[in-house]
């Protein structure tokens, strides 16, 4: 079902609870009573059109905003993506890490295996961090430069340098490797390890990993379906400019 | 056990989504993407490498006679044609046919047959051979394909094939994941890992 501006935001969340962290990243807090999506956006000074595109892209795998895409400034998208990045780095990853650590401190017999899991997760964490840093330091400055070039219909020296040093096609290539490790971790914990004494905590960790994966999938859908196609179009028109 | 992946390509969203919802009744398979645009078909098939492609012949490149050839050469791909036309059989060297008028059970039976055909071997037997264990041990120790090939006096190509099979059987892709598996199964000890 398509999410529309006159729906109650509470109903939207009932429809898909995965949207809770999304609206939070927009600075919207729960407790909005019967207010509609449009009302809440206005109150929180969130761009309604962008909000709708985003929640719909999150909510429906097959949703692909084509025409609407053109109207959203890249800057808004980048800001949003940065907010999700910081929520991964500051909250989600360390939450899971903490749980693994407390699993480690509880059990004595299975120490060795839990250490394996922990090391593996650390490896995954640093890979994801690296991936995110690459986006923040290379990809985002690039797309912002592209937008500026379009806006001014002109190159500054610095923008030209950035534009020539990268292209969005390069970004598309390296997108899958990070997911691999997360999937492996789940597989190992489900198929090949016997849970330690505190199996409840162990189960929670697995569920957290599933949720993280789901959230990351949503996240990369915004990058792949909203940001990338938009930048490809802009690249083309810059090439015409040259 | 790895699930077989399915792509559906048709112009009509009712057909795409309807068929997807019918196929949800199948075990061990998953519709990974719906395609609505003729131009995208080839690219998506190459990128996602599905086990099964269900496609309306209208979505095929024009003048196409051997539909399979058009997509993955040599790779395992079962092709199923989806259409409202009755006289489609024996056309285009497809593995199966779905007519718009087919009932749910007919469709599911046909799909199950394709899934059972054994065109997706080994995916569910997770025991790895002793040869593969040996290779896995070397991977876990951090050796490259070339180094493994040199040490075991086999070609790089053979190493790559073994690796592919190991990954498929265990469901683990990354080197660090394979290393954890190797330690858990005492193929190597924890201290040996770099």
GROMACS .gro file of C-alpha atoms in nm:
model
  436
    1UNK     CA    1   0.000   0.000   0.000
    2UNK     CA    2   0.125   0.343  -0.092
    3UNK     CA    3   0.177   0.579   0.202
    4UNK     CA    4   0.004   0.913   0.142
    5UNK     CA    5   0.018   1.251   0.307
    6UNK     CA    6  -0.331   1.242   0.459
    7UNK     CA    7  -0.280   0.908   0.633
    8UNK     CA    8  -0.236   0.912   1.009
    9UNK     CA    9   0.128   0.865   1.092
   10UNK     CA   10   0.027   0.624   1.368
   11UNK     CA   11  -0.138   0.402   1.106
   12UNK     CA   12   0.172   0.419   0.891
   13UNK     CA   13   0.383   0.288   1.177
   14UNK     CA   14   0.130   0.013   1.247
   15UNK     CA   15   0.168  -0.082   0.883
   16UNK     CA   16   0.545  -0.117   0.908
   17UNK     CA   17   0.731  -0.089   1.235
   18UNK     CA   18   1.065  -0.078   1.054
   19UNK     CA   19   0.977   0.285   0.983
   20UNK     CA   20   1.022   0.379   1.350
   21UNK     CA   21   1.398   0.437   1.321
   22UNK     CA   22   1.339   0.613   0.988
   23UNK     CA   23   1.107   0.878   1.126
   24UNK     CA   24   1.336   0.912   1.424
   25UNK     CA   25   1.619   1.005   1.190
   26UNK     CA   26   1.399   1.285   1.063
   27UNK     CA   27   1.374   1.409   1.419
   28UNK     CA   28   1.014   1.294   1.455
   29UNK     CA   29   0.926   1.149   1.794
   30UNK     CA   30   0.653   0.900   1.869
   31UNK     CA   31   0.344   1.022   2.053
   32UNK     CA   32   0.190   1.211   1.760
   33UNK     CA   33  -0.168   1.108   1.838
   34UNK     CA   34  -0.396   1.123   1.536
   35UNK     CA   35  -0.192   1.367   1.331
   36UNK     CA   36  -0.151   1.299   0.962
   37UNK     CA   37   0.180   1.256   0.784
   38UNK     CA   38   0.147   1.608   0.643
   39UNK     CA   39   0.079   1.759   0.986
   40UNK     CA   40   0.374   1.592   1.152
   41UNK     CA   41   0.610   1.686   0.870
   42UNK     CA   42   0.502   2.047   0.889
   43UNK     CA   43   0.550   2.056   1.263
   44UNK     CA   44   0.898   1.912   1.242
   45UNK     CA   45   0.995   2.113   0.934
   46UNK     CA   46   1.050   1.802   0.727
   47UNK     CA   47   1.008   1.824   0.350
   48UNK     CA   48   0.682   1.637   0.289
   49UNK     CA   49   0.761   1.522  -0.062
   50UNK     CA   50   1.100   1.384   0.040
   51UNK     CA   51   0.951   1.215   0.343
   52UNK     CA   52   0.687   1.042   0.133
   53UNK     CA   53   0.936   0.923  -0.129
   54UNK     CA   54   1.158   0.789   0.140
   55UNK     CA   55   0.905   0.602   0.352
   56UNK     CA   56   0.749   0.455   0.040
   57UNK     CA   57   1.084   0.338  -0.089
   58UNK     CA   58   1.145   0.183   0.252
   59UNK     CA   59   0.806   0.029   0.275
   60UNK     CA   60   0.755  -0.119  -0.070
   61UNK     CA   61   1.036  -0.309  -0.236
   62UNK     CA   62   0.889  -0.250  -0.580
   63UNK     CA   63   0.829   0.119  -0.531
   64UNK     CA   64   1.044   0.324  -0.757
   65UNK     CA   65   0.987   0.698  -0.764
   66UNK     CA   66   1.066   0.804  -1.118
   67UNK     CA   67   0.931   1.150  -1.187
   68UNK     CA   68   0.921   1.254  -0.825
   69UNK     CA   69   1.288   1.180  -0.803
   70UNK     CA   70   1.387   1.487  -0.993
   71UNK     CA   71   1.240   1.725  -0.743
   72UNK     CA   72   1.431   1.616  -0.435
   73UNK     CA   73   1.758   1.799  -0.373
   74UNK     CA   74   2.055   1.565  -0.344
   75UNK     CA   75   2.152   1.753  -0.032
   76UNK     CA   76   1.843   1.627   0.152
   77UNK     CA   77   1.911   1.270   0.053
   78UNK     CA   78   2.273   1.294   0.159
   79UNK     CA   79   2.179   1.446   0.493
   80UNK     CA   80   1.936   1.166   0.556
   81UNK     CA   81   2.188   0.898   0.462
   82UNK     CA   82   2.443   1.055   0.694
   83UNK     CA   83   2.195   1.034   0.977
   84UNK     CA   84   2.137   0.665   0.914
   85UNK     CA   85   2.512   0.611   0.901
   86UNK     CA   86   2.564   0.766   1.237
   87UNK     CA   87   2.283   0.557   1.383
   88UNK     CA   88   2.458   0.243   1.261
   89UNK     CA   89   2.797   0.346   1.389
   90UNK     CA   90   2.688   0.495   1.720
   91UNK     CA   91   2.396   0.276   1.818
   92UNK     CA   92   2.320  -0.042   1.633
   93UNK     CA   93   2.666  -0.189   1.594
   94UNK     CA   94   2.774  -0.114   1.948
   95UNK     CA   95   2.446  -0.252   2.085
   96UNK     CA   96   2.511  -0.586   1.924
   97UNK     CA   97   2.874  -0.573   2.024
   98UNK     CA   98   2.777  -0.514   2.386
   99UNK     CA   99   2.549  -0.815   2.378
  100UNK     CA  100   2.825  -1.034   2.242
  101UNK     CA  101   3.059  -0.906   2.511
  102UNK     CA  102   2.813  -0.983   2.788
  103UNK     CA  103   2.767  -1.328   2.641
  104UNK     CA  104   3.140  -1.366   2.668
  105UNK     CA  105   3.161  -1.259   3.029
  106UNK     CA  106   2.888  -1.495   3.140
  107UNK     CA  107   2.998  -1.822   3.006
  108UNK     CA  108   3.315  -2.004   3.083
  109UNK     CA  109   3.286  -2.325   2.891
  110UNK     CA  110   3.212  -2.184   2.548
  111UNK     CA  111   3.447  -1.890   2.576
  112UNK     CA  112   3.648  -1.994   2.278
  113UNK     CA  113   3.354  -2.002   2.039
  114UNK     CA  114   3.216  -1.675   2.159
  115UNK     CA  115   3.553  -1.517   2.107
  116UNK     CA  116   3.535  -1.639   1.747
  117UNK     CA  117   3.197  -1.474   1.705
  118UNK     CA  118   3.325  -1.158   1.862
  119UNK     CA  119   3.631  -1.140   1.640
  120UNK     CA  120   3.418  -1.206   1.338
  121UNK     CA  121   3.176  -0.932   1.434
  122UNK     CA  122   3.465  -0.691   1.495
  123UNK     CA  123   3.588  -0.770   1.145
  124UNK     CA  124   3.245  -0.702   1.004
  125UNK     CA  125   3.214  -0.383   1.203
  126UNK     CA  126   3.539  -0.239   1.075
  127UNK     CA  127   3.448  -0.335   0.719
  128UNK     CA  128   3.111  -0.163   0.744
  129UNK     CA  129   3.272   0.139   0.905
  130UNK     CA  130   3.522   0.159   0.625
  131UNK     CA  131   3.243   0.133   0.370
  132UNK     CA  132   3.051   0.412   0.541
  133UNK     CA  133   3.359   0.631   0.566
  134UNK     CA  134   3.418   0.584   0.196
  135UNK     CA  135   3.066   0.705   0.126
  136UNK     CA  136   3.100   1.003   0.356
  137UNK     CA  137   3.446   1.106   0.236
  138UNK     CA  138   3.431   1.022  -0.134
  139UNK     CA  139   3.081   0.949  -0.260
  140UNK     CA  140   2.882   1.220  -0.083
  141UNK     CA  141   3.123   1.506  -0.158
  142UNK     CA  142   3.115   1.388  -0.517
  143UNK     CA  143   2.736   1.394  -0.551
  144UNK     CA  144   2.717   1.729  -0.376
  145UNK     CA  145   2.972   1.868  -0.620
  146UNK     CA  146   2.771   1.727  -0.908
  147UNK     CA  147   2.462   1.900  -0.780
  148UNK     CA  148   2.644   2.227  -0.742
  149UNK     CA  149   2.779   2.208  -1.096
  150UNK     CA  150   2.427   2.155  -1.227
  151UNK     CA  151   2.293   2.438  -1.019
  152UNK     CA  152   2.551   2.690  -1.134
  153UNK     CA  153   2.585   2.543  -1.482
  154UNK     CA  154   2.952   2.602  -1.432
  155UNK     CA  155   3.264   2.440  -1.289
  156UNK     CA  156   3.470   2.578  -1.010
  157UNK     CA  157   3.822   2.442  -1.017
  158UNK     CA  158   3.765   2.230  -0.712
  159UNK     CA  159   3.438   2.087  -0.841
  160UNK     CA  160   3.600   1.995  -1.168
  161UNK     CA  161   3.869   1.809  -0.980
  162UNK     CA  162   3.614   1.615  -0.775
  163UNK     CA  163   3.401   1.545  -1.079
  164UNK     CA  164   3.690   1.399  -1.274
  165UNK     CA  165   3.820   1.188  -0.988
  166UNK     CA  166   3.512   0.969  -0.945
  167UNK     CA  167   3.191   0.850  -1.104
  168UNK     CA  168   2.879   0.701  -0.951
  169UNK     CA  169   2.930   0.383  -1.155
  170UNK     CA  170   3.234   0.302  -0.944
  171UNK     CA  171   3.020   0.328  -0.636
  172UNK     CA  172   2.761   0.081  -0.760
  173UNK     CA  173   3.026  -0.187  -0.806
  174UNK     CA  174   3.150  -0.219  -0.451
  175UNK     CA  175   2.815  -0.237  -0.279
  176UNK     CA  176   2.761  -0.606  -0.210
  177UNK     CA  177   3.071  -0.723  -0.028
  178UNK     CA  178   2.976  -0.589   0.312
  179UNK     CA  179   2.647  -0.777   0.323
  180UNK     CA  180   2.829  -1.104   0.270
  181UNK     CA  181   2.993  -1.107   0.610
  182UNK     CA  182   2.673  -1.032   0.792
  183UNK     CA  183   2.500  -1.319   0.617
  184UNK     CA  184   2.788  -1.549   0.703
  185UNK     CA  185   2.772  -1.454   1.068
  186UNK     CA  186   2.402  -1.541   1.079
  187UNK     CA  187   2.461  -1.869   0.901
  188UNK     CA  188   2.739  -1.968   1.139
  189UNK     CA  189   2.536  -1.883   1.447
  190UNK     CA  190   2.234  -2.070   1.320
  191UNK     CA  191   2.389  -2.372   1.153
  192UNK     CA  192   2.722  -2.441   1.313
  193UNK     CA  193   2.725  -2.327   1.674
  194UNK     CA  194   2.549  -2.472   1.973
  195UNK     CA  195   2.410  -2.188   2.183
  196UNK     CA  196   2.584  -2.122   2.516
  197UNK     CA  197   2.404  -2.148   2.850
  198UNK     CA  198   2.242  -1.809   2.811
  199UNK     CA  199   2.053  -1.903   2.499
  200UNK     CA  200   1.805  -1.615   2.530
  201UNK     CA  201   2.080  -1.361   2.481
  202UNK     CA  202   2.224  -1.568   2.199
  203UNK     CA  203   1.885  -1.570   2.025
  204UNK     CA  204   1.846  -1.197   2.072
  205UNK     CA  205   2.177  -1.140   1.901
  206UNK     CA  206   2.068  -1.345   1.601
  207UNK     CA  207   1.741  -1.152   1.582
  208UNK     CA  208   1.934  -0.826   1.606
  209UNK     CA  209   2.151  -0.935   1.316
  210UNK     CA  210   1.841  -1.006   1.107
  211UNK     CA  211   1.701  -0.664   1.190
  212UNK     CA  212   2.030  -0.496   1.112
  213UNK     CA  213   2.043  -0.673   0.779
  214UNK     CA  214   1.688  -0.571   0.698
  215UNK     CA  215   1.760  -0.212   0.791
  216UNK     CA  216   2.079  -0.207   0.584
  217UNK     CA  217   1.884  -0.344   0.288
  218UNK     CA  218   1.634  -0.062   0.322
  219UNK     CA  219   1.920   0.180   0.348
  220UNK     CA  220   2.100   0.063   0.037
  221UNK     CA  221   1.771   0.068  -0.151
  222UNK     CA  222   1.761   0.444  -0.096
  223UNK     CA  223   2.116   0.469  -0.220
  224UNK     CA  224   2.062   0.245  -0.520
  225UNK     CA  225   1.711   0.346  -0.620
  226UNK     CA  226   1.691   0.710  -0.527
  227UNK     CA  227   2.039   0.858  -0.512
  228UNK     CA  228   2.227   0.665  -0.779
  229UNK     CA  229   1.977   0.703  -1.067
  230UNK     CA  230   1.946   1.071  -0.992
  231UNK     CA  231   2.321   1.119  -1.001
  232UNK     CA  232   2.351   0.918  -1.323
  233UNK     CA  233   2.106   1.159  -1.487
  234UNK     CA  234   2.298   1.457  -1.357
  235UNK     CA  235   2.628   1.313  -1.477
  236UNK     CA  236   2.483   1.282  -1.825
  237UNK     CA  237   2.371   1.640  -1.834
  238UNK     CA  238   2.711   1.757  -1.709
  239UNK     CA  239   2.877   1.565  -1.990
  240UNK     CA  240   2.655   1.757  -2.228
  241UNK     CA  241   2.763   2.075  -2.058
  242UNK     CA  242   3.125   1.998  -2.131
  243UNK     CA  243   1.996  -2.510   0.227
  244UNK     CA  244   2.023  -2.252  -0.046
  245UNK     CA  245   1.698  -2.142  -0.200
  246UNK     CA  246   1.643  -2.137  -0.572
  247UNK     CA  247   1.603  -1.788  -0.704
  248UNK     CA  248   1.335  -1.681  -0.948
  249UNK     CA  249   1.289  -1.374  -1.166
  250UNK     CA  250   0.954  -1.281  -1.318
  251UNK     CA  251   0.938  -1.059  -1.626
  252UNK     CA  252   0.602  -0.951  -1.763
  253UNK     CA  253   0.444  -0.626  -1.877
  254UNK     CA  254   0.144  -0.656  -1.651
  255UNK     CA  255   0.179  -0.578  -1.283
  256UNK     CA  256  -0.126  -0.794  -1.206
  257UNK     CA  257   0.045  -1.091  -1.364
  258UNK     CA  258   0.382  -1.023  -1.196
  259UNK     CA  259   0.246  -0.974  -0.850
  260UNK     CA  260  -0.019  -1.242  -0.886
  261UNK     CA  261   0.234  -1.500  -0.996
  262UNK     CA  262   0.470  -1.401  -0.718
  263UNK     CA  263   0.199  -1.453  -0.463
  264UNK     CA  264   0.118  -1.798  -0.608
  265UNK     CA  265   0.485  -1.896  -0.604
  266UNK     CA  266   0.510  -1.814  -0.235
  267UNK     CA  267   0.354  -2.155  -0.181
  268UNK     CA  268   0.669  -2.322  -0.311
  269UNK     CA  269   0.925  -2.434  -0.063
  270UNK     CA  270   1.291  -2.359  -0.108
  271UNK     CA  271   1.249  -2.097  -0.371
  272UNK     CA  272   1.216  -1.725  -0.370
  273UNK     CA  273   1.109  -1.464  -0.623
  274UNK     CA  274   1.395  -1.218  -0.600
  275UNK     CA  275   1.279  -0.953  -0.844
  276UNK     CA  276   0.998  -0.851  -1.075
  277UNK     CA  277   1.087  -0.691  -1.407
  278UNK     CA  278   0.848  -0.462  -1.590
  279UNK     CA  279   1.075  -0.324  -1.856
  280UNK     CA  280   1.196  -0.508  -2.163
  281UNK     CA  281   1.518  -0.311  -2.173
  282UNK     CA  282   1.619  -0.412  -1.822
  283UNK     CA  283   1.573  -0.788  -1.861
  284UNK     CA  284   1.917  -0.882  -1.989
  285UNK     CA  285   2.102  -0.664  -1.746
  286UNK     CA  286   1.909  -0.785  -1.442
  287UNK     CA  287   1.942  -1.150  -1.541
  288UNK     CA  288   2.317  -1.109  -1.574
  289UNK     CA  289   2.347  -0.923  -1.250
  290UNK     CA  290   2.128  -1.140  -1.028
  291UNK     CA  291   2.191  -1.476  -1.196
  292UNK     CA  292   1.860  -1.642  -1.106
  293UNK     CA  293   1.809  -2.018  -1.118
  294UNK     CA  294   1.478  -1.973  -1.294
  295UNK     CA  295   1.357  -1.702  -1.527
  296UNK     CA  296   0.984  -1.677  -1.591
  297UNK     CA  297   0.931  -1.447  -1.884
  298UNK     CA  298   0.665  -1.332  -2.123
  299UNK     CA  299   0.800  -1.380  -2.476
  300UNK     CA  300   0.706  -1.018  -2.546
  301UNK     CA  301   0.982  -0.920  -2.306
  302UNK     CA  302   1.248  -1.106  -2.501
  303UNK     CA  303   1.474  -0.917  -2.739
  304UNK     CA  304   1.308  -0.899  -3.081
  305UNK     CA  305   1.396  -1.171  -3.329
  306UNK     CA  306   1.510  -1.399  -3.051
  307UNK     CA  307   1.490  -1.767  -3.144
  308UNK     CA  308   1.682  -1.941  -2.869
  309UNK     CA  309   1.579  -1.762  -2.557
  310UNK     CA  310   1.830  -1.928  -2.329
  311UNK     CA  311   2.124  -1.841  -2.548
  312UNK     CA  312   2.022  -1.482  -2.518
  313UNK     CA  313   2.091  -1.483  -2.147
  314UNK     CA  314   2.350  -1.686  -1.964
  315UNK     CA  315   2.562  -1.892  -2.192
  316UNK     CA  316   2.650  -2.218  -2.025
  317UNK     CA  317   2.527  -2.113  -1.687
  318UNK     CA  318   2.243  -2.297  -1.522
  319UNK     CA  319   1.922  -2.117  -1.596
  320UNK     CA  320   1.580  -2.273  -1.630
  321UNK     CA  321   1.356  -2.078  -1.860
  322UNK     CA  322   0.980  -2.071  -1.829
  323UNK     CA  323   0.760  -1.889  -2.075
  324UNK     CA  324   0.459  -1.702  -1.951
  325UNK     CA  325   0.185  -1.607  -2.191
  326UNK     CA  326  -0.184  -1.595  -2.276
  327UNK     CA  327  -0.120  -1.759  -2.612
  328UNK     CA  328  -0.195  -2.129  -2.647
  329UNK     CA  329   0.044  -2.222  -2.926
  330UNK     CA  330   0.359  -2.145  -2.743
  331UNK     CA  331   0.480  -2.498  -2.680
  332UNK     CA  332   0.808  -2.612  -2.828
  333UNK     CA  333   0.898  -2.258  -2.901
  334UNK     CA  334   1.219  -2.098  -2.792
  335UNK     CA  335   1.360  -2.406  -2.619
  336UNK     CA  336   1.205  -2.331  -2.285
  337UNK     CA  337   1.195  -2.570  -1.989
  338UNK     CA  338   0.836  -2.500  -1.901
  339UNK     CA  339   0.527  -2.301  -1.987
  340UNK     CA  340   0.273  -2.112  -1.786
  341UNK     CA  341  -0.048  -2.003  -1.951
  342UNK     CA  342  -0.251  -1.718  -1.806
  343UNK     CA  343  -0.543  -1.959  -1.782
  344UNK     CA  344  -0.354  -2.222  -1.580
  345UNK     CA  345  -0.485  -2.296  -1.232
  346UNK     CA  346  -0.274  -2.254  -0.922
  347UNK     CA  347  -0.207  -2.625  -0.881
  348UNK     CA  348  -0.100  -2.668  -1.242
  349UNK     CA  349   0.149  -2.387  -1.203
  350UNK     CA  350   0.283  -2.514  -0.872
  351UNK     CA  351   0.319  -2.871  -0.998
  352UNK     CA  352   0.508  -2.757  -1.303
  353UNK     CA  353   0.737  -2.537  -1.093
  354UNK     CA  354   0.800  -2.814  -0.845
  355UNK     CA  355   0.897  -3.042  -1.130
  356UNK     CA  356   1.148  -2.789  -1.256
  357UNK     CA  357   1.287  -2.741  -0.906
  358UNK     CA  358   1.320  -3.118  -0.861
  359UNK     CA  359   1.480  -3.177  -1.196
  360UNK     CA  360   1.815  -3.178  -1.033
  361UNK     CA  361   1.936  -2.881  -1.225
  362UNK     CA  362   2.036  -2.739  -0.888
  363UNK     CA  363   2.268  -3.009  -0.760
  364UNK     CA  364   2.452  -3.033  -0.433
  365UNK     CA  365   2.290  -2.736  -0.280
  366UNK     CA  366   2.139  -2.939  -0.001
  367UNK     CA  367   2.416  -3.184   0.075
  368UNK     CA  368   2.624  -2.997   0.319
  369UNK     CA  369   2.893  -3.250   0.392
  370UNK     CA  370   3.212  -3.148   0.228
  371UNK     CA  371   3.453  -3.404   0.089
  372UNK     CA  372   3.795  -3.462   0.238
  373UNK     CA  373   3.952  -3.293  -0.062
  374UNK     CA  374   3.736  -2.990  -0.001
  375UNK     CA  375   3.823  -3.000   0.368
  376UNK     CA  376   4.188  -2.981   0.278
  377UNK     CA  377   4.129  -2.682   0.052
  378UNK     CA  378   3.915  -2.518   0.318
  379UNK     CA  379   4.197  -2.560   0.567
  380UNK     CA  380   4.433  -2.375   0.336
  381UNK     CA  381   4.180  -2.097   0.274
  382UNK     CA  382   4.135  -2.057   0.648
  383UNK     CA  383   4.509  -2.027   0.693
  384UNK     CA  384   4.491  -1.723   0.472
  385UNK     CA  385   4.648  -1.860   0.155
  386UNK     CA  386   4.555  -1.718  -0.183
  387UNK     CA  387   4.419  -1.932  -0.465
  388UNK     CA  388   4.758  -1.925  -0.630
  389UNK     CA  389   4.940  -2.037  -0.317
  390UNK     CA  390   4.693  -2.319  -0.259
  391UNK     CA  391   4.730  -2.434  -0.618
  392UNK     CA  392   5.110  -2.439  -0.586
  393UNK     CA  393   5.111  -2.627  -0.259
  394UNK     CA  394   4.866  -2.894  -0.366
  395UNK     CA  395   4.997  -2.922  -0.723
  396UNK     CA  396   4.663  -2.843  -0.881
  397UNK     CA  397   4.553  -2.567  -1.116
  398UNK     CA  398   4.409  -2.240  -0.995
  399UNK     CA  399   4.096  -2.326  -1.186
  400UNK     CA  400   4.049  -2.640  -0.974
  401UNK     CA  401   4.097  -2.439  -0.656
  402UNK     CA  402   3.833  -2.192  -0.767
  403UNK     CA  403   3.588  -2.472  -0.845
  404UNK     CA  404   3.645  -2.631  -0.505
  405UNK     CA  405   3.595  -2.296  -0.335
  406UNK     CA  406   3.269  -2.245  -0.517
  407UNK     CA  407   3.143  -2.586  -0.407
  408UNK     CA  408   3.251  -2.533  -0.049
  409UNK     CA  409   3.071  -2.200  -0.033
  410UNK     CA  410   2.760  -2.349  -0.184
  411UNK     CA  411   2.752  -2.644   0.054
  412UNK     CA  412   2.824  -2.451   0.370
  413UNK     CA  413   2.637  -2.133   0.286
  414UNK     CA  414   2.941  -1.928   0.389
  415UNK     CA  415   3.102  -1.690   0.144
  416UNK     CA  416   3.363  -1.476   0.316
  417UNK     CA  417   3.712  -1.595   0.404
  418UNK     CA  418   3.668  -1.499   0.768
  419UNK     CA  419   3.342  -1.695   0.779
  420UNK     CA  420   3.512  -2.001   0.633
  421UNK     CA  421   3.790  -1.961   0.888
  422UNK     CA  422   3.541  -1.969   1.174
  423UNK     CA  423   3.389  -2.285   1.028
  424UNK     CA  424   3.732  -2.444   0.999
  425UNK     CA  425   3.812  -2.369   1.362
  426UNK     CA  426   3.475  -2.496   1.483
  427UNK     CA  427   3.532  -2.822   1.300
  428UNK     CA  428   3.889  -2.855   1.418
  429UNK     CA  429   4.040  -2.828   1.072
  430UNK     CA  430   4.277  -2.569   1.210
  431UNK     CA  431   4.344  -2.439   1.558
  432UNK     CA  432   4.276  -2.086   1.667
  433UNK     CA  433   4.645  -2.005   1.712
  434UNK     CA  434   4.721  -2.087   1.350
  435UNK     CA  435   4.509  -1.802   1.221
  436UNK     CA  436   4.700  -1.497   1.126
   0.00000   0.00000   0.00000
